[in-house]
Short mmCIF file of N, CA, C and O in Angstrom, two decimals:
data_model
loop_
_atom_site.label_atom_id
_atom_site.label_comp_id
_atom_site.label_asym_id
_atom_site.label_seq_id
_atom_site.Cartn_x
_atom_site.Cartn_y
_atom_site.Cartn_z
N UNK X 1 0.85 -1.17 0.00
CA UNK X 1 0.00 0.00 0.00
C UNK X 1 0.89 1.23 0.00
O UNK X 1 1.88 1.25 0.74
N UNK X 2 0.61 2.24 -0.77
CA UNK X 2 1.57 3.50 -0.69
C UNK X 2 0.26 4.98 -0.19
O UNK X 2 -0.97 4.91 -0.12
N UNK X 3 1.01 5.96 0.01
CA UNK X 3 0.38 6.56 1.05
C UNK X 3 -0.63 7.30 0.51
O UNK X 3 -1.33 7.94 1.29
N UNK X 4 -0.99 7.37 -1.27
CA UNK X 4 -2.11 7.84 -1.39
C UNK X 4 -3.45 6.92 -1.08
O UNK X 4 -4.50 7.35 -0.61
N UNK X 5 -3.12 5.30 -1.55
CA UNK X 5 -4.06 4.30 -1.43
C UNK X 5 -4.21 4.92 0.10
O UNK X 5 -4.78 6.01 0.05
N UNK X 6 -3.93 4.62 1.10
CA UNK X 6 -3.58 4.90 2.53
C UNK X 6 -4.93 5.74 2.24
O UNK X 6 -6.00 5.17 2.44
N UNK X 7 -4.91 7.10 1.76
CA UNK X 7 -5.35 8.40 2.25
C UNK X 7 -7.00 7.91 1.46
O UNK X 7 -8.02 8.46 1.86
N UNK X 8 -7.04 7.07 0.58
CA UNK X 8 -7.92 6.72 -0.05
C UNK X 8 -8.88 5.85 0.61
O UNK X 8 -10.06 6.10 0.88
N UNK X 9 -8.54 5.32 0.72
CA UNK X 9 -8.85 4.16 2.15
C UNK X 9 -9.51 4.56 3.43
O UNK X 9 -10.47 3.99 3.94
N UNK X 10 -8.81 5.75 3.96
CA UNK X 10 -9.43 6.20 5.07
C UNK X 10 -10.71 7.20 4.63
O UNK X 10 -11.88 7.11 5.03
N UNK X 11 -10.26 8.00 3.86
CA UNK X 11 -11.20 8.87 3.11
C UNK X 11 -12.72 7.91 2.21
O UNK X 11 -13.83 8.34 1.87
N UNK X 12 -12.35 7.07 2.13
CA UNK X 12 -13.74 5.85 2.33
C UNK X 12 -14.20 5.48 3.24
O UNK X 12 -15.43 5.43 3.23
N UNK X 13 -13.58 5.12 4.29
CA UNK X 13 -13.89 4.44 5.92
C UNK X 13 -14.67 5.77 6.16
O UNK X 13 -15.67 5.37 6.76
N UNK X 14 -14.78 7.17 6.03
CA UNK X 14 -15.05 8.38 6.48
C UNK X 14 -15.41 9.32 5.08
O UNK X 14 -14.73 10.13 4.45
N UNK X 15 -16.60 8.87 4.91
CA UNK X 15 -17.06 9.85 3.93
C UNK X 15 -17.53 11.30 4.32
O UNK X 15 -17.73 12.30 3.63
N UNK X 16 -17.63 11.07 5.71
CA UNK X 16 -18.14 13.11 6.20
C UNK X 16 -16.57 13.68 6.46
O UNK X 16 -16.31 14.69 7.11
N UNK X 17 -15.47 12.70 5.73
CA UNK X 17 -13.91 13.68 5.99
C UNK X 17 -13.83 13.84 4.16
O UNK X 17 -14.10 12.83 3.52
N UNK X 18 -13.45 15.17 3.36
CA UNK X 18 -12.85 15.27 1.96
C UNK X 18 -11.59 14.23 2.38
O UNK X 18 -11.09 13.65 3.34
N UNK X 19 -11.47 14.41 1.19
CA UNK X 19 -9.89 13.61 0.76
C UNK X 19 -8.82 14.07 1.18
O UNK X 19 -7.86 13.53 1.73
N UNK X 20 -9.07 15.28 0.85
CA UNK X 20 -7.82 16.53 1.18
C UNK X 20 -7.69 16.93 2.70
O UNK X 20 -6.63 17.40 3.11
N UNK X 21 -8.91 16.70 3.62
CA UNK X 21 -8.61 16.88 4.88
C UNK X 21 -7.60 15.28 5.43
O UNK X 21 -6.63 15.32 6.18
N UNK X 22 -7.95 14.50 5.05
CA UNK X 22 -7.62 12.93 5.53
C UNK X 22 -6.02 13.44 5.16
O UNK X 22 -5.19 13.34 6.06
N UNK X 23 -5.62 13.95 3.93
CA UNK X 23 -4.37 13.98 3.56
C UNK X 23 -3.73 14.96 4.49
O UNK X 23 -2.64 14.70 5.00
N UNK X 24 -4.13 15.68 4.64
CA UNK X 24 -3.53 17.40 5.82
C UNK X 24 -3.49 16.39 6.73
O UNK X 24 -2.33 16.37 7.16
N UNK X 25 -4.49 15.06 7.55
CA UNK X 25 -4.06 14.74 8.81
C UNK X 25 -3.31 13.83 8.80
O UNK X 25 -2.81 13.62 9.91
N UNK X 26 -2.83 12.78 7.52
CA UNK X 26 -2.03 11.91 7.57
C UNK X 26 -0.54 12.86 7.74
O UNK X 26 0.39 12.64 8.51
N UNK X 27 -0.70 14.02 6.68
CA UNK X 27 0.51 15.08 6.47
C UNK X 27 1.01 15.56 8.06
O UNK X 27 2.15 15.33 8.45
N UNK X 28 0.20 16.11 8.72
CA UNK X 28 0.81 16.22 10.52
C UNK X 28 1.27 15.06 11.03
O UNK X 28 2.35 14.96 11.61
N UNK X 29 0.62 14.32 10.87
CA UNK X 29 1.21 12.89 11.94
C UNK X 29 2.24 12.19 11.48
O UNK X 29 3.03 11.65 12.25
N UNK X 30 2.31 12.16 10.59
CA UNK X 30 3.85 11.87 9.68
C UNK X 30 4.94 12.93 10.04
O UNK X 30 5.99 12.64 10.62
N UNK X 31 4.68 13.90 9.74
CA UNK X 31 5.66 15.41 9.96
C UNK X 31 5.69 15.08 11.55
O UNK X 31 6.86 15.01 11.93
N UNK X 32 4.58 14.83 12.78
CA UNK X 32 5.27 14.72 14.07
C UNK X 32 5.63 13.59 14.62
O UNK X 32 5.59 13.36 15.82
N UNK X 33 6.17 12.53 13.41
CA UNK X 33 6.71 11.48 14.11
C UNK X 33 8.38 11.48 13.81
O UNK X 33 9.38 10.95 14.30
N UNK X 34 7.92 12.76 12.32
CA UNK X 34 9.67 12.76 11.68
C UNK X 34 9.87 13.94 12.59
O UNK X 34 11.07 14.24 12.60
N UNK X 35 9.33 14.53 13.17
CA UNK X 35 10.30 15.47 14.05
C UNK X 35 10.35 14.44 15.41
O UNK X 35 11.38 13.80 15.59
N UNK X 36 9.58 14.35 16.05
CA UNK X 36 10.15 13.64 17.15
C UNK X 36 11.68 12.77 16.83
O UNK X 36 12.82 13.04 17.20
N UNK X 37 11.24 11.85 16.14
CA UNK X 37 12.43 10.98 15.87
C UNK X 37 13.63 11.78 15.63
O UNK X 37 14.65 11.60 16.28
N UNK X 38 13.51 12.76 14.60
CA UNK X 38 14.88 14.22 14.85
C UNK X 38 14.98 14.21 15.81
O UNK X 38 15.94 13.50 16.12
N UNK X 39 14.26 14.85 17.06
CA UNK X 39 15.07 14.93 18.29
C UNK X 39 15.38 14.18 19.02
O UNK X 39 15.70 14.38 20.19
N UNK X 40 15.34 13.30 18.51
CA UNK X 40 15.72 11.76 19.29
C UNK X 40 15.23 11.27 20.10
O UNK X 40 15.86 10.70 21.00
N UNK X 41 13.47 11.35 20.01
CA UNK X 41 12.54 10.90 20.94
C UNK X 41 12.27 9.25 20.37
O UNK X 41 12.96 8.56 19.62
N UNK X 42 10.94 8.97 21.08
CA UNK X 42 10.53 7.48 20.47
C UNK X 42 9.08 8.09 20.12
O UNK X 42 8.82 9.28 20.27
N UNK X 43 8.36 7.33 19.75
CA UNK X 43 6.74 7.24 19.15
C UNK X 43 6.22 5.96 19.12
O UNK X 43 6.61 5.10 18.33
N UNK X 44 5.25 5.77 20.05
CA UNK X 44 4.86 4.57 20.24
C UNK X 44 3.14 4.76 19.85
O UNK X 44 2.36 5.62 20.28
N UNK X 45 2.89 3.64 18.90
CA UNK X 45 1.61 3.75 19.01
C UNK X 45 0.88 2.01 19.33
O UNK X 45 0.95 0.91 18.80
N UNK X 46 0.18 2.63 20.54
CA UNK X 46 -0.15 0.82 20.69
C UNK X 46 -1.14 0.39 19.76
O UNK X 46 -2.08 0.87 19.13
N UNK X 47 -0.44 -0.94 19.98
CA UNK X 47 -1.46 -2.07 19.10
C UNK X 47 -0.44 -2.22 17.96
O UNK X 47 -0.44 -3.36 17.50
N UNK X 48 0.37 -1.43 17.43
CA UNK X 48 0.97 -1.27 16.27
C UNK X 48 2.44 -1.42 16.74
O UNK X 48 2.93 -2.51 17.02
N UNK X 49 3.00 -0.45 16.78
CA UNK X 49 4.88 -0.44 17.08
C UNK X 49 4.88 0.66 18.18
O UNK X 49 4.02 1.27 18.83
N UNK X 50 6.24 0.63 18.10
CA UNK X 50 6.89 1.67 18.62
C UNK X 50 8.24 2.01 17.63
O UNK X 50 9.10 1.14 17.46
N UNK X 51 8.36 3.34 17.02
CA UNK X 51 9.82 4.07 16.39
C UNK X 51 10.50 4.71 17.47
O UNK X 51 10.09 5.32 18.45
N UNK X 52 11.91 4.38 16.95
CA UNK X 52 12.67 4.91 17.58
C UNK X 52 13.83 5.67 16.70
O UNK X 52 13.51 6.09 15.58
N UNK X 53 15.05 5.84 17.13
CA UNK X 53 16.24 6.08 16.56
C UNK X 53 17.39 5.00 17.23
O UNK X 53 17.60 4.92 18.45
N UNK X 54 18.07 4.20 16.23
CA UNK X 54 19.38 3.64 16.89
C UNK X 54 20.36 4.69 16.51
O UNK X 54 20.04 5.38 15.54
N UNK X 55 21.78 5.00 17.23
CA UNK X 55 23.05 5.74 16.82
C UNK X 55 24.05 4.21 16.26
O UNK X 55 24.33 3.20 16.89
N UNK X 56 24.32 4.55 15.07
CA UNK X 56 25.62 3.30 14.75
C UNK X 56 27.13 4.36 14.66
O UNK X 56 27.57 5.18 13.86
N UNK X 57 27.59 3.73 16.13
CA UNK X 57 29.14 3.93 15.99
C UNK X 57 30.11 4.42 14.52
O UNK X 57 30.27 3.63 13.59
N UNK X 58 30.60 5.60 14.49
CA UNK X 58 31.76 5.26 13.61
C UNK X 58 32.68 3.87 13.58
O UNK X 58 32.96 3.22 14.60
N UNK X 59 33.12 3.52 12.16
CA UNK X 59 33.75 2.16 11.82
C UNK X 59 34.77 2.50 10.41
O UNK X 59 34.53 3.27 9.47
N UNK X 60 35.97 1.64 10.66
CA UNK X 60 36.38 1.71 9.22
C UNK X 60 35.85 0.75 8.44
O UNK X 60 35.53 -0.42 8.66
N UNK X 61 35.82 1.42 7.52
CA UNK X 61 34.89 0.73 6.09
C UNK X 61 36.28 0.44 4.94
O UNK X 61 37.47 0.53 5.25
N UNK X 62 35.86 0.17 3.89
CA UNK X 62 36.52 -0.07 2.67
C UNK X 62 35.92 0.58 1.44
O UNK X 62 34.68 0.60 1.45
N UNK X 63 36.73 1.33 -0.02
CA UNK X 63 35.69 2.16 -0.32
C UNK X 63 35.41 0.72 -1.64
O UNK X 63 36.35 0.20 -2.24
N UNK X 64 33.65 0.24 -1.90
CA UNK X 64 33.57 -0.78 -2.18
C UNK X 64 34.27 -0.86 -4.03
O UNK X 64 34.30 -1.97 -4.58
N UNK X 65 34.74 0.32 -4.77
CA UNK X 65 35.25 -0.10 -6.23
C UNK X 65 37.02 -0.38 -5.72
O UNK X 65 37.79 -1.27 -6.10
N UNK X 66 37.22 0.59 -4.88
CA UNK X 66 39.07 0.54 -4.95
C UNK X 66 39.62 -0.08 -3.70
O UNK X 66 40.78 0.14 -3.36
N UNK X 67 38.72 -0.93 -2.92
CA UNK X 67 39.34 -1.26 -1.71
C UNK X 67 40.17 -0.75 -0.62
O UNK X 67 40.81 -1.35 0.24
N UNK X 68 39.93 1.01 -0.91
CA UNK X 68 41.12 1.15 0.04
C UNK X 68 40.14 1.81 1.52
O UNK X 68 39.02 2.31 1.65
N UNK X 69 41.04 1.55 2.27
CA UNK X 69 40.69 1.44 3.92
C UNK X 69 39.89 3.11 3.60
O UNK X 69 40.31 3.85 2.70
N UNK X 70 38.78 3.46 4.43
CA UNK X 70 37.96 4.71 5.03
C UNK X 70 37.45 4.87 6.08
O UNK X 70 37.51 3.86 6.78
N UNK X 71 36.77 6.04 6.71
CA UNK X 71 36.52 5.90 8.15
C UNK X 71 34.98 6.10 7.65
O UNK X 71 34.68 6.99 6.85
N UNK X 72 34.00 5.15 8.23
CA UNK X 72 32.30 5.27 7.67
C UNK X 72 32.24 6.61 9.18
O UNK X 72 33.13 6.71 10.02
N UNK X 73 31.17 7.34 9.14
CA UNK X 73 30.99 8.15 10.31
C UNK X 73 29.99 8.30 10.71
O UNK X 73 29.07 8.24 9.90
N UNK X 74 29.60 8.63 12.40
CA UNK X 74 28.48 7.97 13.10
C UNK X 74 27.13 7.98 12.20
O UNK X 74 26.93 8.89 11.39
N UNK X 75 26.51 7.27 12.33
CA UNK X 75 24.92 7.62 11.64
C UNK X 75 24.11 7.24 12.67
O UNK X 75 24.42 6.70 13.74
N UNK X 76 22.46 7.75 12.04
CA UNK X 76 21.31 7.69 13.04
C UNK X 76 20.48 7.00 11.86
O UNK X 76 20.29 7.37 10.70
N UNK X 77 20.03 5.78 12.60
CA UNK X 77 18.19 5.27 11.37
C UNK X 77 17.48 4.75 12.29
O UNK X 77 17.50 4.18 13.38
N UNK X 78 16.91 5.10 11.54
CA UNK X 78 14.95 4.93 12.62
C UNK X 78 15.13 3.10 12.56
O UNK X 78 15.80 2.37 11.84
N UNK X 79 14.19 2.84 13.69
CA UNK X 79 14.34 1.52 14.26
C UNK X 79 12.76 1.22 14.49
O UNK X 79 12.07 2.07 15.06
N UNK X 80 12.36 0.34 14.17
CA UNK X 80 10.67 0.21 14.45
C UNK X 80 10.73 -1.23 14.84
O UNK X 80 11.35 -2.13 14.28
N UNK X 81 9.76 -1.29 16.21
CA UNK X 81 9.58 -2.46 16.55
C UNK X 81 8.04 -2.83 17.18
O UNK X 81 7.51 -2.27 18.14
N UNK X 82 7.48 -3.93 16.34
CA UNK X 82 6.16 -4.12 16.18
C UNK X 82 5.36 -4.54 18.02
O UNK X 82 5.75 -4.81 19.16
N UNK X 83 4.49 -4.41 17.49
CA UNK X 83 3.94 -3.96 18.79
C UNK X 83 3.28 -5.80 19.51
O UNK X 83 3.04 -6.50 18.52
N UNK X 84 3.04 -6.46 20.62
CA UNK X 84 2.93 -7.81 20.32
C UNK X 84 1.12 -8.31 19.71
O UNK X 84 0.60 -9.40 19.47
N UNK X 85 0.74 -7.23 19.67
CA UNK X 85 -0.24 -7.51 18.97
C UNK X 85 -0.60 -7.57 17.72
O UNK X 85 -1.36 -8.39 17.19
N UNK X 86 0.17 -6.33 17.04
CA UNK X 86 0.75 -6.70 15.27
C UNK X 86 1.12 -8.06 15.30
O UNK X 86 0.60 -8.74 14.42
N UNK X 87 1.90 -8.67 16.11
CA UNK X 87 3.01 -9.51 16.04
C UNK X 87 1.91 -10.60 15.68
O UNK X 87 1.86 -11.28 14.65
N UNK X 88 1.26 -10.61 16.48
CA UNK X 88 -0.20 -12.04 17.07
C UNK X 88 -0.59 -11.88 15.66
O UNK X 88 -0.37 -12.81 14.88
N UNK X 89 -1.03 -11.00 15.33
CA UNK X 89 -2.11 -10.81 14.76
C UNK X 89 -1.22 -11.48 12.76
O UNK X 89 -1.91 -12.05 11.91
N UNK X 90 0.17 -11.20 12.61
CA UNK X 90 1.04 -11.46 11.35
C UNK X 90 0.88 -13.23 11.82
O UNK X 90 0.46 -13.98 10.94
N UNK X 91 1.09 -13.61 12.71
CA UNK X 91 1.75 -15.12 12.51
C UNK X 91 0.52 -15.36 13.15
O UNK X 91 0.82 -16.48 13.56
N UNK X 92 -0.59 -15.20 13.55
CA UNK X 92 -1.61 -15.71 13.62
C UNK X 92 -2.22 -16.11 12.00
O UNK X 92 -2.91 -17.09 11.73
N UNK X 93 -1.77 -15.14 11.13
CA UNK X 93 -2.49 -15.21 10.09
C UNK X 93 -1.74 -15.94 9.18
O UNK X 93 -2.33 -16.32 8.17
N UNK X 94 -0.21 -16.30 9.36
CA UNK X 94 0.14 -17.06 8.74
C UNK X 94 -0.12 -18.44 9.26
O UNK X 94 0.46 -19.18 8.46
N UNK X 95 -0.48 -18.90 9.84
CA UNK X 95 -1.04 -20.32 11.18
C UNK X 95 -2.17 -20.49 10.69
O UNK X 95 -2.58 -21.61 10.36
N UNK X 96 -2.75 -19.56 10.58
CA UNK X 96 -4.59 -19.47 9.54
C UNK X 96 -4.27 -20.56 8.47
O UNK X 96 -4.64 -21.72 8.23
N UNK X 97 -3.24 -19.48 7.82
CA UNK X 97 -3.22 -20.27 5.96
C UNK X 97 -2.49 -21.78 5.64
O UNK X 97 -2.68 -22.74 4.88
N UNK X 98 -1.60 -21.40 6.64
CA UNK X 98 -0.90 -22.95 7.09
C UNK X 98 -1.59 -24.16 7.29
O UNK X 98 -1.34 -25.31 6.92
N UNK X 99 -2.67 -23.58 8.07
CA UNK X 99 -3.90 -24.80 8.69
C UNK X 99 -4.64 -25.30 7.44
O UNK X 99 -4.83 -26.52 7.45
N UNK X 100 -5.22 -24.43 6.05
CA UNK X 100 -5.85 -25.06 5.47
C UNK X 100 -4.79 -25.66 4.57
O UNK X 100 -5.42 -25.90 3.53
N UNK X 101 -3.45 -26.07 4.37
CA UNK X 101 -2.71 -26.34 3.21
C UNK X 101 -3.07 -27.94 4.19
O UNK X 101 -3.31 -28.30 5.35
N UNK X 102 -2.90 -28.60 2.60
CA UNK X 102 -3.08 -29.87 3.30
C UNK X 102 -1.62 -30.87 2.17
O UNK X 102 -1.68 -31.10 0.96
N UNK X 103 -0.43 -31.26 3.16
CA UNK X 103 0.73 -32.03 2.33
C UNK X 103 0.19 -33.15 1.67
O UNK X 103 -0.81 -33.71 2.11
N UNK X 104 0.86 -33.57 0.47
CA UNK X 104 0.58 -34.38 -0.28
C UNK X 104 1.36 -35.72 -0.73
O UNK X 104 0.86 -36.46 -1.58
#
C-alpha cells in the first residue's frame, strides 16, 4: 500500500472527511513522528509499534570499487519495533493459511 491508497482508504472508511482533509491529517502525523524521531525521541503507538532512533558507531569501512581502507561516520536510522499484537495478529495469520494447506 503506498500513502495515497492509505489516504484513499481512510477517506472511504469516512465519507463526512474530503480527501484533502484525511491527507492534511495523515501530512501532521507523519511530519510529528519525523520530528520527534529528529530529536531523538521514540513514538509509540499501541497495538501497532513503537519508532525509535538507533546511533551506529563510527567504523572503518573499505571504499567498495578501490578497496582502500575509510573511516564510515556515526549515523542515526529509525528503528521500528512491532507492537505484540501486530506480532499475534502477522503469525496468527500465517497459522490461519498454514492450517488449510493440506501435504501431499
Amino acid at each position: 500500500m503506498v500513502r495515497s491508497e492509505l489516504v484513499q482508504r481512510i477517506a472511504d472508511d469516512n465519507p463526512h472527511l474530503l480527501r484533502r482533509d484525511v491527507e492534511r491529517i495523515l501530512n501532521v502525523i507523519l511530519a510529528e513522528i519525523i520530528e520527534t524521531l529528529a530529536r531523538g525521541g521514540r513514538v509509540e503507538l499501541r497495538g501497532f509499534g513503537a519508532f525509535s532512533v538507533v546511533r551506529r558507531d563510527p567504523r572503518p569501512g573499505r571504499h567498495p570499487r578501490t578497496g582502500a581502507p575509510l573511516q564510515v561516520d556515526e549515523t542515526h536510522a529509525p528503528k521500528f519495533r512491532a507492537s505484540k499484537k501486530l506480532l499475534a495478529r502477522l503469525n496468527g495469520a500465517a497459522l490461519d493459511r498454514s492450517a488449510h494447506h493440506t501435504p501431499t
